[in-house]
PDB file of C-alpha atoms in Angstrom:
ATOM      1  CA  MET A  10     -17.764  24.764  -2.584  1.00  0.00           C
ATOM      2  CA  LYS A  11     -15.365  22.724  -0.454  1.00  0.00           C
ATOM      3  CA  GLN A  12     -12.745  25.494  -0.612  1.00  0.00           C
ATOM      4  CA  LYS A  13     -15.295  28.140   0.426  1.00  0.00           C
ATOM      5  CA  ARG A  14     -16.404  25.968   3.348  1.00  0.00           C
ATOM      6  CA  SER A  15     -12.802  25.595   4.449  1.00  0.00           C
ATOM      7  CA  LEU A  16     -12.253  29.372   4.318  1.00  0.00           C
ATOM      8  CA  LEU A  17     -15.401  29.993   6.361  1.00  0.00           C
ATOM      9  CA  LEU A  18     -14.192  27.449   8.919  1.00  0.00           C
ATOM     10  CA  LEU A  19     -10.838  29.226   9.198  1.00  0.00           C
ATOM     11  CA  ILE A  20     -12.589  32.560   9.756  1.00  0.00           C
ATOM     12  CA  GLY A  21     -14.725  30.897  12.405  1.00  0.00           C
ATOM     13  CA  TYR A  22     -11.587  29.576  14.083  1.00  0.00           C
ATOM     14  CA  GLY A  23     -10.253  33.136  14.196  1.00  0.00           C
ATOM     15  CA  PHE A  24     -13.299  34.346  16.090  1.00  0.00           C
ATOM     16  CA  ALA A  25     -13.181  31.258  18.315  1.00  0.00           C
ATOM     17  CA  ALA A  26      -9.746  32.321  19.562  1.00  0.00           C
ATOM     18  CA  THR A  27     -11.050  35.728  20.686  1.00  0.00           C
ATOM     19  CA  LEU A  28     -14.157  34.211  22.253  1.00  0.00           C
ATOM     20  CA  SER A  29     -12.021  31.780  24.256  1.00  0.00           C
ATOM     21  CA  ILE A  30      -9.905  34.649  25.619  1.00  0.00           C
ATOM     22  CA  PHE A  31     -12.999  36.710  26.402  1.00  0.00           C
ATOM     23  CA  TYR A  32     -14.658  33.790  28.160  1.00  0.00           C
ATOM     24  CA  GLY A  33     -11.604  32.955  30.235  1.00  0.00           C
ATOM     25  CA  LEU A  34     -10.509  36.445  31.263  1.00  0.00           C
ATOM     26  CA  VAL A  35     -13.720  38.487  31.281  1.00  0.00           C
ATOM     27  CA  GLU A  36     -16.384  35.936  32.156  1.00  0.00           C
ATOM     28  CA  LYS A  37     -14.440  33.498  34.351  1.00  0.00           C
ATOM     29  CA  GLN A  38     -11.568  35.840  35.294  1.00  0.00           C
ATOM     30  CA  SER A  39      -9.168  32.920  35.376  1.00  0.00           C
ATOM     31  CA  LEU A  40      -5.846  32.436  33.628  1.00  0.00           C
ATOM     32  CA  PHE A  41      -6.195  28.675  34.051  1.00  0.00           C
ATOM     33  CA  VAL A  42      -9.559  28.599  32.271  1.00  0.00           C
ATOM     34  CA  THR A  43      -8.159  30.902  29.600  1.00  0.00           C
ATOM     35  CA  PHE A  44      -5.142  28.699  28.945  1.00  0.00           C
ATOM     36  CA  VAL A  45      -7.308  25.576  28.754  1.00  0.00           C
ATOM     37  CA  CYS A  46      -9.824  27.162  26.370  1.00  0.00           C
ATOM     38  CA  PHE A  47      -7.304  28.976  24.184  1.00  0.00           C
ATOM     39  CA  HIS A  48      -4.254  26.731  24.156  1.00  0.00           C
ATOM     40  CA  LEU A  49      -5.805  23.291  24.559  1.00  0.00           C
ATOM     41  CA  LEU A  50      -9.110  23.681  22.711  1.00  0.00           C
ATOM     42  CA  VAL A  51      -8.199  26.289  20.085  1.00  0.00           C
ATOM     43  CA  CYS A  52      -4.443  26.216  19.394  1.00  0.00           C
ATOM     44  CA  LEU A  53      -4.119  22.423  19.715  1.00  0.00           C
ATOM     45  CA  GLY A  54      -7.654  21.089  19.406  1.00  0.00           C
ATOM     46  CA  ILE A  55      -8.711  22.882  16.234  1.00  0.00           C
ATOM     47  CA  PRO A  56      -5.671  21.927  14.092  1.00  0.00           C
ATOM     48  CA  VAL A  57      -5.816  18.294  15.267  1.00  0.00           C
ATOM     49  CA  VAL A  58      -9.556  17.917  14.597  1.00  0.00           C
ATOM     50  CA  HIS A  59      -9.348  19.830  11.313  1.00  0.00           C
ATOM     51  CA  GLY A  60      -6.357  17.796  10.155  1.00  0.00           C
ATOM     52  CA  TRP A  61      -8.099  14.549  11.086  1.00  0.00           C
ATOM     53  CA  TRP A  62     -11.262  15.720   9.276  1.00  0.00           C
ATOM     54  CA  GLU A  63      -9.219  16.476   6.158  1.00  0.00           C
ATOM     55  CA  GLY A  64      -7.379  13.169   6.464  1.00  0.00           C
ATOM     56  CA  SER A  65      -4.018  14.932   6.448  1.00  0.00           C
ATOM     57  CA  LEU A  66      -3.096  15.299  10.120  1.00  0.00           C
ATOM     58  CA  GLN A  67       0.503  14.108   9.767  1.00  0.00           C
ATOM     59  CA  LYS A  68       1.120  16.180   6.643  1.00  0.00           C
ATOM     60  CA  SER A  69      -0.422  19.256   8.274  1.00  0.00           C
ATOM     61  CA  TRP A  70       1.779  18.865  11.337  1.00  0.00           C
ATOM     62  CA  GLN A  71       4.945  18.487   9.239  1.00  0.00           C
ATOM     63  CA  LEU A  72       3.993  21.549   7.190  1.00  0.00           C
ATOM     64  CA  ALA A  73       3.361  23.650  10.289  1.00  0.00           C
ATOM     65  CA  TRP A  74       6.579  22.575  12.036  1.00  0.00           C
ATOM     66  CA  GLY A  75       8.967  22.592   9.085  1.00  0.00           C
ATOM     67  CA  ARG A  76      12.733  22.118   9.010  1.00  0.00           C
ATOM     68  CA  PHE A  77      15.213  24.136  11.056  1.00  0.00           C
ATOM     69  CA  GLU A  78      17.263  26.694   9.089  1.00  0.00           C
ATOM     70  CA  SER A  79      20.040  28.674  10.757  1.00  0.00           C
ATOM     71  CA  LYS A  80      19.469  31.774   8.592  1.00  0.00           C
ATOM     72  CA  GLY A  81      15.805  31.880   9.500  1.00  0.00           C
ATOM     73  CA  ALA A  82      16.572  31.310  13.176  1.00  0.00           C
ATOM     74  CA  VAL A  83      19.025  34.232  13.214  1.00  0.00           C
ATOM     75  CA  CYS A  84      16.481  36.461  11.484  1.00  0.00           C
ATOM     76  CA  GLY A  85      13.839  35.500  14.031  1.00  0.00           C
ATOM     77  CA  LEU A  86      16.156  36.082  16.970  1.00  0.00           C
ATOM     78  CA  ALA A  87      17.222  39.496  15.645  1.00  0.00           C
ATOM     79  CA  PHE A  88      13.633  40.662  15.232  1.00  0.00           C
ATOM     80  CA  GLY A  89      12.799  39.134  18.614  1.00  0.00           C
ATOM     81  CA  VAL A  90      15.467  41.213  20.342  1.00  0.00           C
ATOM     82  CA  LEU A  91      13.917  44.362  18.872  1.00  0.00           C
ATOM     83  CA  LEU A  92      10.498  43.280  20.124  1.00  0.00           C
ATOM     84  CA  LEU A  93      11.887  42.469  23.574  1.00  0.00           C
ATOM     85  CA  LEU A  94      13.472  45.900  23.908  1.00  0.00           C
ATOM     86  CA  GLY A  95      10.496  47.706  22.420  1.00  0.00           C
ATOM     87  CA  GLY A  96       8.010  45.781  24.544  1.00  0.00           C
ATOM     88  CA  THR A  97       9.772  46.369  27.841  1.00  0.00           C
ATOM     89  CA  GLY A  98      10.306  50.036  26.991  1.00  0.00           C
ATOM     90  CA  GLY A  99       6.679  50.508  26.007  1.00  0.00           C
ATOM     91  CA  ILE A 100       5.332  48.851  29.136  1.00  0.00           C
ATOM     92  CA  TRP A 101       7.710  50.914  31.291  1.00  0.00           C
ATOM     93  CA  LEU A 102       6.245  54.083  29.781  1.00  0.00           C
ATOM     94  CA  LEU A 103       2.672  52.878  30.297  1.00  0.00           C
ATOM     95  CA  LEU A 104       3.355  51.993  33.930  1.00  0.00           C
ATOM     96  CA  ARG A 105       4.687  55.457  34.766  1.00  0.00           C
ATOM     97  CA  ALA A 106       1.118  56.650  35.345  1.00  0.00           C
ATOM     98  CA  ASP A 107       0.363  56.844  39.076  1.00  0.00           C
ATOM     99  CA  GLY A 108      -1.294  53.725  40.431  1.00  0.00           C
ATOM    100  CA  ARG A 109      -1.347  51.852  37.107  1.00  0.00           C
ATOM    101  CA  ALA A 110       1.095  49.128  38.192  1.00  0.00           C
ATOM    102  CA  GLU A 111      -0.936  48.453  41.348  1.00  0.00           C
ATOM    103  CA  GLN A 112      -4.171  48.414  39.327  1.00  0.00           C
ATOM    104  CA  ILE A 113      -2.772  45.901  36.838  1.00  0.00           C
ATOM    105  CA  ARG A 114      -1.395  43.730  39.615  1.00  0.00           C
ATOM    106  CA  GLY A 115      -4.852  43.644  41.184  1.00  0.00           C
ATOM    107  CA  ILE A 116      -6.349  42.482  37.878  1.00  0.00           C
ATOM    108  CA  LEU A 117      -3.671  39.814  37.379  1.00  0.00           C
ATOM    109  CA  GLU A 118      -4.114  38.515  40.941  1.00  0.00           C
ATOM    110  CA  ALA A 119      -7.888  38.378  40.409  1.00  0.00           C
ATOM    111  CA  TRP A 120      -7.117  36.182  37.377  1.00  0.00           C
ATOM    112  CA  GLY A 121      -5.061  33.873  39.585  1.00  0.00           C
ATOM    113  CA  LEU A 122      -1.530  35.146  38.949  1.00  0.00           C
ATOM    114  CA  THR A 123      -0.241  35.301  42.520  1.00  0.00           C
ATOM    115  CA  GLU A 124       3.429  35.409  43.490  1.00  0.00           C
ATOM    116  CA  PRO A 125       3.844  31.616  44.015  1.00  0.00           C
ATOM    117  CA  TRP A 126       2.853  31.095  40.368  1.00  0.00           C
ATOM    118  CA  ILE A 127       4.863  33.905  38.807  1.00  0.00           C
ATOM    119  CA  TRP A 128       7.840  31.781  37.661  1.00  0.00           C
ATOM    120  CA  SER A 129       5.586  29.049  36.266  1.00  0.00           C
ATOM    121  CA  PHE A 130       3.745  31.781  34.384  1.00  0.00           C
ATOM    122  CA  PHE A 131       7.121  33.111  33.196  1.00  0.00           C
ATOM    123  CA  LEU A 132       8.095  29.785  31.623  1.00  0.00           C
ATOM    124  CA  TYR A 133       4.658  28.900  30.311  1.00  0.00           C
ATOM    125  CA  LEU A 134       3.959  32.194  28.592  1.00  0.00           C
ATOM    126  CA  THR A 135       7.455  32.519  27.149  1.00  0.00           C
ATOM    127  CA  ILE A 136       7.888  28.984  25.785  1.00  0.00           C
ATOM    128  CA  VAL A 137       4.517  27.252  25.478  1.00  0.00           C
ATOM    129  CA  ASN A 138       2.300  30.195  24.558  1.00  0.00           C
ATOM    130  CA  SER A 139       4.664  31.459  21.862  1.00  0.00           C
ATOM    131  CA  LEU A 140       5.010  27.995  20.295  1.00  0.00           C
ATOM    132  CA  LEU A 141       1.294  27.171  20.289  1.00  0.00           C
ATOM    133  CA  GLU A 142       0.335  30.568  18.888  1.00  0.00           C
ATOM    134  CA  GLU A 143       2.843  30.266  16.058  1.00  0.00           C
ATOM    135  CA  LEU A 144       1.808  26.712  15.210  1.00  0.00           C
ATOM    136  CA  PHE A 145      -1.826  27.818  15.123  1.00  0.00           C
ATOM    137  CA  TRP A 146      -1.697  31.211  13.395  1.00  0.00           C
ATOM    138  CA  ARG A 147       1.272  30.949  11.072  1.00  0.00           C
ATOM    139  CA  GLY A 148       1.516  27.156  10.850  1.00  0.00           C
ATOM    140  CA  PHE A 149      -2.167  26.263  10.539  1.00  0.00           C
ATOM    141  CA  VAL A 150      -4.434  29.217   9.703  1.00  0.00           C
ATOM    142  CA  LEU A 151      -2.098  31.142   7.388  1.00  0.00           C
ATOM    143  CA  GLN A 152      -0.938  28.046   5.510  1.00  0.00           C
ATOM    144  CA  ARG A 153      -4.556  27.208   4.670  1.00  0.00           C
ATOM    145  CA  LEU A 154      -5.741  30.716   3.887  1.00  0.00           C
ATOM    146  CA  VAL A 155      -3.101  31.074   1.168  1.00  0.00           C
ATOM    147  CA  LEU A 156      -4.743  28.172  -0.657  1.00  0.00           C
ATOM    148  CA  GLY A 157      -7.864  30.262  -1.267  1.00  0.00           C
ATOM    149  CA  MET A 158      -6.594  33.856  -1.568  1.00  0.00           C
ATOM    150  CA  SER A 159      -3.496  35.923  -2.215  1.00  0.00           C
ATOM    151  CA  ARG A 160      -0.727  35.644   0.373  1.00  0.00           C
ATOM    152  CA  PHE A 161      -0.938  39.376   1.083  1.00  0.00           C
ATOM    153  CA  VAL A 162      -4.636  39.164   1.987  1.00  0.00           C
ATOM    154  CA  ALA A 163      -4.059  35.924   3.916  1.00  0.00           C
ATOM    155  CA  ILE A 164      -1.352  37.571   6.035  1.00  0.00           C
ATOM    156  CA  LEU A 165      -3.572  40.586   6.758  1.00  0.00           C
ATOM    157  CA  LEU A 166      -6.538  38.384   7.682  1.00  0.00           C
ATOM    158  CA  THR A 167      -4.426  36.138   9.903  1.00  0.00           C
ATOM    159  CA  SER A 168      -2.865  39.173  11.602  1.00  0.00           C
ATOM    160  CA  PHE A 169      -6.311  40.678  12.163  1.00  0.00           C
ATOM    161  CA  PHE A 170      -7.594  37.628  14.017  1.00  0.00           C
ATOM    162  CA  TYR A 171      -4.284  37.245  15.857  1.00  0.00           C
ATOM    163  CA  SER A 172      -4.466  40.830  17.099  1.00  0.00           C
ATOM    164  CA  LEU A 173      -8.214  40.766  17.843  1.00  0.00           C
ATOM    165  CA  TYR A 174      -8.013  38.925  21.159  1.00  0.00           C
ATOM    166  CA  HIS A 175      -5.098  41.120  22.214  1.00  0.00           C
ATOM    167  CA  LEU A 176      -7.638  43.952  22.148  1.00  0.00           C
ATOM    168  CA  VAL A 177      -9.548  42.162  24.919  1.00  0.00           C
ATOM    169  CA  VAL A 178      -6.457  41.691  27.100  1.00  0.00           C
ATOM    170  CA  SER A 179      -4.922  45.135  26.541  1.00  0.00           C
ATOM    171  CA  THR A 180      -8.241  46.953  27.021  1.00  0.00           C
ATOM    172  CA  VAL A 181      -8.862  45.270  30.364  1.00  0.00           C
ATOM    173  CA  LEU A 182      -5.327  46.087  31.550  1.00  0.00           C
ATOM    174  CA  PHE A 183      -4.730  49.561  30.033  1.00  0.00           C
ATOM    175  CA  GLY A 184      -8.096  50.952  28.933  1.00  0.00           C
ATOM    176  CA  PHE A 185      -9.709  51.176  25.510  1.00  0.00           C
ATOM    177  CA  GLY A 186      -7.499  53.907  24.024  1.00  0.00           C
ATOM    178  CA  TRP A 187      -4.201  52.262  24.847  1.00  0.00           C
ATOM    179  CA  GLY A 188      -5.756  48.883  24.086  1.00  0.00           C
ATOM    180  CA  CYS A 189      -6.408  49.968  20.493  1.00  0.00           C
ATOM    181  CA  CYS A 190      -2.845  51.275  20.128  1.00  0.00           C
ATOM    182  CA  ILE A 191      -1.372  48.039  21.486  1.00  0.00           C
ATOM    183  CA  THR A 192      -3.622  45.994  19.197  1.00  0.00           C
ATOM    184  CA  LEU A 193      -2.414  47.923  16.137  1.00  0.00           C
ATOM    185  CA  ILE A 194       1.179  47.198  17.137  1.00  0.00           C
ATOM    186  CA  VAL A 195       0.335  43.500  17.557  1.00  0.00           C
ATOM    187  CA  PHE A 196      -1.298  43.535  14.114  1.00  0.00           C
ATOM    188  CA  ALA A 197       1.868  45.014  12.577  1.00  0.00           C
ATOM    189  CA  VAL A 198       4.099  42.472  14.336  1.00  0.00           C
ATOM    190  CA  GLY A 199       1.817  39.635  13.235  1.00  0.00           C
ATOM    191  CA  SER A 200       2.095  40.854   9.648  1.00  0.00           C
ATOM    192  CA  VAL A 201       5.895  40.786   9.874  1.00  0.00           C
ATOM    193  CA  TRP A 202       5.731  37.244  11.237  1.00  0.00           C
ATOM    194  CA  GLY A 203       3.460  36.320   8.334  1.00  0.00           C
ATOM    195  CA  ARG A 204       6.064  37.582   5.890  1.00  0.00           C
ATOM    196  CA  MET A 205       8.774  35.805   7.838  1.00  0.00           C
ATOM    197  CA  LYS A 206       6.779  32.576   7.550  1.00  0.00           C
ATOM    198  CA  GLU A 207       6.713  33.088   3.778  1.00  0.00           C
ATOM    199  CA  ARG A 208      10.487  33.598   3.641  1.00  0.00           C
ATOM    200  CA  PHE A 209      11.347  30.858   6.151  1.00  0.00           C
ATOM    201  CA  PRO A 210       8.585  28.209   6.103  1.00  0.00           C
ATOM    202  CA  SER A 211       9.463  26.480   9.398  1.00  0.00           C
ATOM    203  CA  VAL A 212       8.051  27.445  12.793  1.00  0.00           C
ATOM    204  CA  TYR A 213      11.443  28.239  14.323  1.00  0.00           C
ATOM    205  CA  PRO A 214      12.052  31.824  13.079  1.00  0.00           C
ATOM    206  CA  THR A 215       8.657  33.154  14.164  1.00  0.00           C
ATOM    207  CA  TRP A 216       8.681  31.042  17.338  1.00  0.00           C
ATOM    208  CA  PHE A 217      12.079  32.374  18.457  1.00  0.00           C
ATOM    209  CA  SER A 218      10.964  35.909  17.662  1.00  0.00           C
ATOM    210  CA  HIS A 219       7.645  35.441  19.460  1.00  0.00           C
ATOM    211  CA  MET A 220       9.413  33.854  22.428  1.00  0.00           C
ATOM    212  CA  LEU A 221      11.620  36.901  22.926  1.00  0.00           C
ATOM    213  CA  ALA A 222       8.629  39.227  22.572  1.00  0.00           C
ATOM    214  CA  ASP A 223       6.762  37.314  25.298  1.00  0.00           C
ATOM    215  CA  LEU A 224       9.943  37.280  27.383  1.00  0.00           C
ATOM    216  CA  GLY A 225       9.926  41.074  27.345  1.00  0.00           C
ATOM    217  CA  LEU A 226       6.338  41.125  28.587  1.00  0.00           C
ATOM    218  CA  VAL A 227       7.025  38.689  31.409  1.00  0.00           C
ATOM    219  CA  ILE A 228      10.178  40.536  32.481  1.00  0.00           C
ATOM    220  CA  SER A 229       8.138  43.738  32.655  1.00  0.00           C
ATOM    221  CA  VAL A 230       5.513  42.055  34.821  1.00  0.00           C
ATOM    222  CA  ILE A 231       8.130  40.733  37.247  1.00  0.00           C
ATOM    223  CA  TRP A 232      10.211  43.912  37.439  1.00  0.00           C
ATOM    224  CA  TRP A 233       7.573  46.613  37.611  1.00  0.00           C
ATOM    225  CA  ILE A 234       4.305  44.984  38.682  1.00  0.00           C
ATOM    226  CA  TYR A 235       5.296  42.224  41.106  1.00  0.00           C
TER     227      TYR A 235
END
C-alpha cells in the first residue's frame, strides 16, 4: 500500500509540473511566475518535502547528485553537442516562415523577456533550468519509479511527464501541429537521458547534455528572434 501511494504521488508530481508551466505562461503570462512555480515549488520544493516526509532527505540528495565520472561526462557532452546542433537547425527552419520570428518575439516580450533581461535569461535557462530539471526528473522521479516498476516503463513514464509541459510551451509558440512534433522529439531525448542515467548514475552526464541542448535554444532566440 505504501509503495502504491508513493507511485501515485510521483504521477501527481508529473502533472504538477505541467500545471505550473500552464499557470505561469498561459494564465499569468509571466516567465518570473513560471520559474517560481516550476523551479522553486516543483523542481526543488517537491523533492525536499518528499525526502523530508520519507526521512531520507540527505540520502535522496546524494543519490540524485551522484559522483562525477569522466566517461559519463564525455558521453553527455557528445550527445549535448548533437542536441545543440539539431536544436538550432530545427528552430532556424521553423523561423523561416514569414512573420514567425516577430510573432514569437511578441509572445516572449508579453511574458517579460525584454532585451535588458536577455543575457540573464541566457544564463538562467542554460545552467539553472537544465540542472533543476535533471535533478527532478532523472534524479528524483525516475529513481523512485524504478522501485515500483521496470526501468523501461519508468523511463517512458518519466519522459512522458517531462515532455508534457513542453507541449504547452511549443504549442503557444509554434502552433499545435508543430507543438506535437516538438513534444515527440523532447520525449525521445528524455528517454535517451533516462537510459544515460541508468548507465551513468550521477547527474553530470545528463546535466551537461541538457545544458548544451538549452544553450542551442537560447542561441537561437538571441540570433534569430532578438
